PDB file of C-alpha atoms in Angstrom:
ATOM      1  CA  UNK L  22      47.416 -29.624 -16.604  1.00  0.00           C
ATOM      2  CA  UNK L  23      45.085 -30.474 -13.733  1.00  0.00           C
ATOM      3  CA  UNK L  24      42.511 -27.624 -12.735  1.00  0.00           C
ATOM      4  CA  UNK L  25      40.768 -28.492  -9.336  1.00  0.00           C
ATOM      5  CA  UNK L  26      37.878 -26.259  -7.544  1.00  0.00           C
ATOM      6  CA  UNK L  27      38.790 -25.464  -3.845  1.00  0.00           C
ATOM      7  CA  UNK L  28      36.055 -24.660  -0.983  1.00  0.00           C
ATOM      8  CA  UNK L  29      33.633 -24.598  -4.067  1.00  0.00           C
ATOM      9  CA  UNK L  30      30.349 -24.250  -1.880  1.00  0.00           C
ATOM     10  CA  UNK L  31      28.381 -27.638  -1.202  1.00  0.00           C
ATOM     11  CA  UNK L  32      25.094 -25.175  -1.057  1.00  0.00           C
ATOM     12  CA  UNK L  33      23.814 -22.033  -1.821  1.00  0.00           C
ATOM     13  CA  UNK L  34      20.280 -20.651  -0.258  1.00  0.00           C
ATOM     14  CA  UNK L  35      18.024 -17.540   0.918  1.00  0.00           C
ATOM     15  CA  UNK L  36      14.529 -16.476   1.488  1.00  0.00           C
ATOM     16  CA  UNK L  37      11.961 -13.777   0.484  1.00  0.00           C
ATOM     17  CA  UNK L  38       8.754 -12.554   1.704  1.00  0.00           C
ATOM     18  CA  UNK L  39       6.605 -12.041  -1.009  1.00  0.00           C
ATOM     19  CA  UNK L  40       2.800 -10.323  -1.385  1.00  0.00           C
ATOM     20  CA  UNK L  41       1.077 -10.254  -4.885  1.00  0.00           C
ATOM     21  CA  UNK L  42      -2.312 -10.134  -6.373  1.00  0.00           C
ATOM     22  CA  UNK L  43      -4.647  -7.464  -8.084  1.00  0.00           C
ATOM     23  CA  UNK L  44      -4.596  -4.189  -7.062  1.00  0.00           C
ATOM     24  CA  UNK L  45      -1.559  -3.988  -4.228  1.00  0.00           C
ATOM     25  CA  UNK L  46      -0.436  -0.953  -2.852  1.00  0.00           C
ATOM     26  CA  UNK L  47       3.384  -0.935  -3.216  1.00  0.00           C
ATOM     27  CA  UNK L  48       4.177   2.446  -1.973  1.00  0.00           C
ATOM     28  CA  UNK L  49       1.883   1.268   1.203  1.00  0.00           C
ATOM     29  CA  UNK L  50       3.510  -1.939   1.819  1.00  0.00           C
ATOM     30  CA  UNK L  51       7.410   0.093   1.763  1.00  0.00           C
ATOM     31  CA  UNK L  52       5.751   2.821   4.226  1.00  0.00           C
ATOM     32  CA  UNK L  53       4.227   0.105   6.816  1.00  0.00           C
ATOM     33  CA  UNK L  54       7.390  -2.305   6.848  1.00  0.00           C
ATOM     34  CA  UNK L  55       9.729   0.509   6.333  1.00  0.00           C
ATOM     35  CA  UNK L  56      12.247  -1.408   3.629  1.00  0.00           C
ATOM     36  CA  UNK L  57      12.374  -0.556  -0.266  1.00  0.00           C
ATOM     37  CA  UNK L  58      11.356  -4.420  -1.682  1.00  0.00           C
ATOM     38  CA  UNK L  59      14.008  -6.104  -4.015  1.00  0.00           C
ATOM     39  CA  UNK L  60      11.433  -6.912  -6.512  1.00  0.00           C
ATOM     40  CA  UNK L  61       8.353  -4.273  -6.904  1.00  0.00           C
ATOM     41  CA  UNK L  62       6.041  -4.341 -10.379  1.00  0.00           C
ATOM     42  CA  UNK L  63       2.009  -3.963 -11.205  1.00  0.00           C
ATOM     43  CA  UNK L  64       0.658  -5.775 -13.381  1.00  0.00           C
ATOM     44  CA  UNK L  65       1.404  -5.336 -16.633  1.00  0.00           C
ATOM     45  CA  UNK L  66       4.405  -3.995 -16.530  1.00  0.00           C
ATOM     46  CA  UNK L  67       7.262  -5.959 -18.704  1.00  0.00           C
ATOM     47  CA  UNK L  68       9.664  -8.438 -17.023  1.00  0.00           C
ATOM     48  CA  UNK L  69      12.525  -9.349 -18.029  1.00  0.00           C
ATOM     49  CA  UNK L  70      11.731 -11.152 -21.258  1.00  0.00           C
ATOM     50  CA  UNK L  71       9.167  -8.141 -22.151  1.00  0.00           C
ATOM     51  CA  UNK L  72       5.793 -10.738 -20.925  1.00  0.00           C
ATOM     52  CA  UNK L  73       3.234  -8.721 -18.530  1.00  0.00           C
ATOM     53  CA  UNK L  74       3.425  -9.520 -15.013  1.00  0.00           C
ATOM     54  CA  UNK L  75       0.316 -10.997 -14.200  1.00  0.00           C
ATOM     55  CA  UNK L  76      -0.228  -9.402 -10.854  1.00  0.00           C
ATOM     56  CA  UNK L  77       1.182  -6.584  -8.545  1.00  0.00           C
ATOM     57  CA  UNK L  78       4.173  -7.599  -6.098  1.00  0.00           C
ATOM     58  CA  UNK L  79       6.247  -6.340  -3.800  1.00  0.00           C
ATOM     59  CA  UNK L  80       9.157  -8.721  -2.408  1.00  0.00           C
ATOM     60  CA  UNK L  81      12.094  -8.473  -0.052  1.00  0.00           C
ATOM     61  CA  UNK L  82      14.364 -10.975   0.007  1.00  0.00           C
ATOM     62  CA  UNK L  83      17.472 -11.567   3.197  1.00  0.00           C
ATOM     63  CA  UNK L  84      20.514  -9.671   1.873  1.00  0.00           C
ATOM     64  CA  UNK L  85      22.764 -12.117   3.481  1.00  0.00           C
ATOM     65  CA  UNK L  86      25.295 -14.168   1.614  1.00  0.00           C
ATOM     66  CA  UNK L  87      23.746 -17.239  -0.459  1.00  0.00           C
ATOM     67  CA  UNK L  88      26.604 -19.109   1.028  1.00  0.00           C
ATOM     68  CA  UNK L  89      24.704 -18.821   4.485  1.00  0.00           C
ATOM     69  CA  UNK L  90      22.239 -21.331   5.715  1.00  0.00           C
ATOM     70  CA  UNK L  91      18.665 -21.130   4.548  1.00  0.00           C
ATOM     71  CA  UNK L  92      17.694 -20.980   8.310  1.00  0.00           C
ATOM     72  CA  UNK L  93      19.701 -17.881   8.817  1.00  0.00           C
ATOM     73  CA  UNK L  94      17.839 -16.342   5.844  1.00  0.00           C
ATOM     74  CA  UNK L  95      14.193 -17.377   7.642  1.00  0.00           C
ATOM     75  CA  UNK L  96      15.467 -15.617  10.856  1.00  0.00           C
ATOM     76  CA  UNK L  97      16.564 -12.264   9.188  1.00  0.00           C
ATOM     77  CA  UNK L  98      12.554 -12.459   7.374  1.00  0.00           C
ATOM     78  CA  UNK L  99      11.285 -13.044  10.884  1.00  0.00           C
ATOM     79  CA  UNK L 100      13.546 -10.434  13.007  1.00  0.00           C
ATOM     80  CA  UNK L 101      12.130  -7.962  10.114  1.00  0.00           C
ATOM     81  CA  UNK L 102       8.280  -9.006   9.130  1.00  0.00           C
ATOM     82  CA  UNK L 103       7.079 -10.759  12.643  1.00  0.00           C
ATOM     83  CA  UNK L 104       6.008  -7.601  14.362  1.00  0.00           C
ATOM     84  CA  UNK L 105       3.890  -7.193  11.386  1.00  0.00           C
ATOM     85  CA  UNK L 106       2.539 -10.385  11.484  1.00  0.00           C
ATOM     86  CA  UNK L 107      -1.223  -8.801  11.987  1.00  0.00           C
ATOM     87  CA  UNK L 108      -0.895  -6.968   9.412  1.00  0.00           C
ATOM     88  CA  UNK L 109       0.900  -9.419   6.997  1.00  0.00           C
ATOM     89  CA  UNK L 110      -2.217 -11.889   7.827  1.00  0.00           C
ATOM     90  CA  UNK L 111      -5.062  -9.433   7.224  1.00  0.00           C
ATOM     91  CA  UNK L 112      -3.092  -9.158   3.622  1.00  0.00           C
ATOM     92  CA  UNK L 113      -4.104 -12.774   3.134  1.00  0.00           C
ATOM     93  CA  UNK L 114      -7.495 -11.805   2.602  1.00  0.00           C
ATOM     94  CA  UNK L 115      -7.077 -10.127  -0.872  1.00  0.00           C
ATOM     95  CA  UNK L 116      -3.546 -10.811  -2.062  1.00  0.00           C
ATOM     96  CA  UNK L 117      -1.094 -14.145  -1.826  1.00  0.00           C
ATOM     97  CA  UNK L 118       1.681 -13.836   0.892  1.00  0.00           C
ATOM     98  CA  UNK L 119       4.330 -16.538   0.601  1.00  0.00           C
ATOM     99  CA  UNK L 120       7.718 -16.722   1.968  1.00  0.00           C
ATOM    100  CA  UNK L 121       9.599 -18.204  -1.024  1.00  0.00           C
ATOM    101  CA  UNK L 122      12.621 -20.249   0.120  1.00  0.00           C
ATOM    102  CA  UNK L 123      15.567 -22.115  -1.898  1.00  0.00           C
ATOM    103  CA  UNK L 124      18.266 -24.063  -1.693  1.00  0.00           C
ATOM    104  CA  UNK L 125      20.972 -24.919  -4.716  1.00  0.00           C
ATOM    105  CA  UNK L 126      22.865 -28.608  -3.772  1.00  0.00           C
ATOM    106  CA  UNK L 127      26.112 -29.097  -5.391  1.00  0.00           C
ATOM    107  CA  UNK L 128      26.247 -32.876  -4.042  1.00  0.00           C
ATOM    108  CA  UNK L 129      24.598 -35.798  -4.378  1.00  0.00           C
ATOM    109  CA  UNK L 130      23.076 -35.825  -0.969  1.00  0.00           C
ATOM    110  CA  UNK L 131      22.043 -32.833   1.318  1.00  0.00           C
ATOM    111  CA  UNK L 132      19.409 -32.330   3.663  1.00  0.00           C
ATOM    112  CA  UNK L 133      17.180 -29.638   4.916  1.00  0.00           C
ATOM    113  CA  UNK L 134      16.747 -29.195   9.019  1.00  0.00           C
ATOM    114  CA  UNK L 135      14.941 -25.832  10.747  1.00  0.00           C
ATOM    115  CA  UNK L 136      14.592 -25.227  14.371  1.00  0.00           C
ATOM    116  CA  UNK L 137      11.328 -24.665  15.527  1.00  0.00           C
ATOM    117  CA  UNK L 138      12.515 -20.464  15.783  1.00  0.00           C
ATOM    118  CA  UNK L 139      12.849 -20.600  12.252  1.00  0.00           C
ATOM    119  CA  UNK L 140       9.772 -22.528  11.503  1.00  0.00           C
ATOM    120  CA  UNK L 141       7.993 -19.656  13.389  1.00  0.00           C
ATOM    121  CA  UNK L 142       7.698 -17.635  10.649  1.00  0.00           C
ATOM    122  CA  UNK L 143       5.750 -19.501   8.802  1.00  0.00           C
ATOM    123  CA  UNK L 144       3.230 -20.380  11.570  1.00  0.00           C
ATOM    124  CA  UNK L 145       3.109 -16.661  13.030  1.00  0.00           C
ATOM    125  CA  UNK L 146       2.330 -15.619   9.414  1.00  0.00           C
ATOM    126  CA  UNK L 147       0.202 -18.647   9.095  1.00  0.00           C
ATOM    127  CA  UNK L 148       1.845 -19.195   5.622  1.00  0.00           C
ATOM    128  CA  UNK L 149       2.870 -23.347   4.427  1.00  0.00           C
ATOM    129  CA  UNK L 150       6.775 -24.055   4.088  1.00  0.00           C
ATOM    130  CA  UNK L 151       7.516 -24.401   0.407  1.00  0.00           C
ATOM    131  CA  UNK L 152      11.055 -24.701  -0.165  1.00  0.00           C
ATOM    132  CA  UNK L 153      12.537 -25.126  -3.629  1.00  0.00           C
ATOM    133  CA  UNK L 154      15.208 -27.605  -3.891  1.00  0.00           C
ATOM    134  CA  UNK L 155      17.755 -28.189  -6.730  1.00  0.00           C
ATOM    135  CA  UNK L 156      20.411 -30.681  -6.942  1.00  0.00           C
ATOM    136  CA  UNK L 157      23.032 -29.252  -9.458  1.00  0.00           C
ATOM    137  CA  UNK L 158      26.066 -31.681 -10.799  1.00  0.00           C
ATOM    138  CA  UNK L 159      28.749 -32.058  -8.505  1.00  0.00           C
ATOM    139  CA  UNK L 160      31.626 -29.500  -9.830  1.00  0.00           C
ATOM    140  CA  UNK L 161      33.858 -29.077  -7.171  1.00  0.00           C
ATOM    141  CA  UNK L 162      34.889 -32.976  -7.715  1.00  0.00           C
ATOM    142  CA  UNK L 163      35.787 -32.374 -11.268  1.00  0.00           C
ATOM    143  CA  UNK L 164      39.412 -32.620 -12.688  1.00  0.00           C
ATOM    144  CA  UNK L 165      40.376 -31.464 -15.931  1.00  0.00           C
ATOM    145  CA  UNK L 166      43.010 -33.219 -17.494  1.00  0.00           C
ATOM    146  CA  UNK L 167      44.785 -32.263 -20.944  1.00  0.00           C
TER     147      UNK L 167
END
């Protein structure tokens, strides 16, 4: 019996904008940007393994499909969070703001190329590109034979 993977994906990606640190106001950060976050806690409150969270955050990560490029996902932050962007850098001041990105690569080699609009975001909000990159086994080559 052979078992084959079609169109398995050759990536998967997306993007949050994320604000922690001591003392945050969550319920202020939803009214100014107008969108419930993904991922709201204060400190101390159990995650998923029952630890503390060390700090306050409120994140909102691009709803769009993890089968869509990560530069798609850095648009949708920037369409949303740029005309913020004064108020997303005065943040700075007391509390972290990143933009966490990712990108899962199901083959050996794969690369990672922005245009300079999505690379805006991260200048406009004056926040370093970190992107998180992990190269998973190649399934989609993989035959089962019995």
């Amino acid at each position: 019996m052979d078992i084959t993977r079609d169109e398995s994906p050759i990536f998967s990606a997306g993007a949050s904008l994320r604000i922690y640190g001591a003392g945050l106001d969550l319920d202020d950060l939803t009214r100014e940007f107008g969108y419930i976050p993904d991922v709201k806690h204060k400190a101390g409150d159990p995650d998923p393994g029952k630890r503390p969270y060390p700090h306050d955050m409120w994140s909102l990560a691009s709803p769009l499909g993890k089968d869509r490029d990560l530069e798609i996902h850095l648009n949708w932050l920037a369409e949303k969070f740029l005309r913020h962007a004064q108020y997303i850098r005065s943040l700075r001041n007391r509390f972290q703001v990143d933009i966490y990105c990712w990108k899962n690569c199901f083959t050996e080699q794969a690369s990672l190329t922005l245009s300079p609009q999505a690379m805006r975001i991260f200048t406009e909000l004056a926040t370093p590109l970190g992107v998180s990159l992990i190269f998973l086994p190649d399934e989609h080559d993989m035959v089962l034979t019995s």
